[in-house]
Tab-separated table of C-alpha atoms in Angstrom:
chain	number	residue	atom	x	y	z
P	96	MET	CA	-115.454	-76.242	-114.010
P	97	ILE	CA	-115.318	-72.653	-112.569
P	98	THR	CA	-112.304	-71.395	-111.595
P	99	ILE	CA	-112.435	-67.683	-108.938
P	100	ASP	CA	-110.567	-66.762	-112.502
P	101	GLN	CA	-113.013	-66.163	-114.108
P	102	ILE	CA	-115.410	-65.134	-111.094
P	103	ARG	CA	-112.702	-62.245	-110.894
P	104	GLN	CA	-113.539	-61.431	-114.039
P	105	ARG	CA	-117.040	-60.993	-114.037
P	106	LEU	CA	-117.334	-59.150	-111.007
P	107	ILE	CA	-114.803	-56.650	-112.340
P	108	LEU	CA	-116.295	-56.290	-115.234
P	109	GLU	CA	-119.443	-55.555	-113.589
P	110	ILE	CA	-118.131	-52.863	-111.284
P	111	GLN	CA	-116.656	-51.087	-114.424
P	112	SER	CA	-119.952	-51.322	-116.533
P	113	SER	CA	-121.682	-49.792	-113.089
P	114	GLY	CA	-121.150	-46.411	-113.782
P	115	ILE	CA	-121.002	-46.560	-110.182
P	116	SER	CA	-116.950	-44.671	-108.580
P	117	GLN	CA	-114.813	-47.235	-106.307
P	118	ARG	CA	-115.570	-44.467	-103.879
P	119	GLU	CA	-119.064	-44.360	-104.725
P	120	ILE	CA	-118.579	-48.884	-103.640
P	121	ALA	CA	-116.936	-48.618	-101.128
P	122	ILE	CA	-119.121	-46.193	-99.109
P	123	GLY	CA	-121.724	-48.436	-100.085
P	124	LEU	CA	-120.380	-51.379	-98.217
P	125	GLY	CA	-118.758	-50.325	-95.928
P	126	VAL	CA	-115.386	-50.391	-96.397
P	127	SER	CA	-111.980	-48.548	-97.680
P	128	GLU	CA	-111.708	-48.122	-100.907
P	129	PRO	CA	-107.891	-49.549	-101.240
P	130	THR	CA	-110.236	-52.523	-100.922
P	131	VAL	CA	-112.123	-52.109	-103.866
P	132	SER	CA	-109.683	-51.526	-105.550
P	133	GLN	CA	-108.264	-54.996	-104.334
P	134	TYR	CA	-111.181	-56.765	-106.100
P	135	MET	CA	-110.804	-54.721	-109.308
P	136	SER	CA	-106.879	-55.421	-109.217
P	137	GLY	CA	-107.609	-59.538	-108.845
P	138	ARG	CA	-105.705	-58.555	-105.429
P	139	ALA	CA	-108.795	-59.349	-103.627
P	140	MET	CA	-112.012	-61.554	-103.204
P	141	PRO	CA	-115.119	-59.452	-101.204
P	142	SER	CA	-115.958	-61.565	-98.245
P	143	LEU	CA	-119.783	-63.385	-98.488
P	144	GLU	CA	-121.540	-60.934	-96.918
P	145	THR	CA	-119.432	-57.861	-99.089
P	146	PHE	CA	-120.647	-59.883	-102.272
P	147	ALA	CA	-124.208	-60.361	-101.076
P	148	ASN	CA	-124.212	-57.201	-100.186
P	149	LEU	CA	-122.171	-55.980	-104.170
P	150	CYS	CA	-124.798	-57.564	-105.780
P	151	LYS	CA	-127.733	-55.878	-104.834
P	152	LEU	CA	-125.484	-52.787	-104.402
P	153	LEU	CA	-125.233	-53.239	-108.424
P	154	ASP	CA	-128.601	-54.670	-109.043
P	155	LEU	CA	-126.628	-58.622	-110.583
P	156	ASP	CA	-127.957	-61.877	-109.666
P	157	PRO	CA	-125.582	-63.146	-107.587
P	158	SER	CA	-125.630	-66.418	-109.627
P	159	TYR	CA	-124.343	-64.984	-112.934
P	160	LEU	CA	-121.101	-64.179	-110.689
P	161	LEU	CA	-120.751	-67.475	-109.619
P	162	CYS	CA	-120.793	-68.178	-113.450
P	163	VAL	CA	-123.603	-70.710	-112.982
P	164	LYS	CA	-126.211	-68.311	-114.983
P	165	ASP	CA	-125.143	-66.674	-117.864
């Protein structure tokens, strides 16, 4: 069974390894830097629209982040 914690951990790992700053991600997504910080800390998860845009920004397969694929 896939858990939200597994998804959150992949999201954090991919943001950290992207080499893109939180500021650049915030600008690219149209959200504030504190919002991206909340994604990184696990205090918040992006909306579906923001999630889709984040996948595009980071050039990631959404099914990987959703733990459907390894």
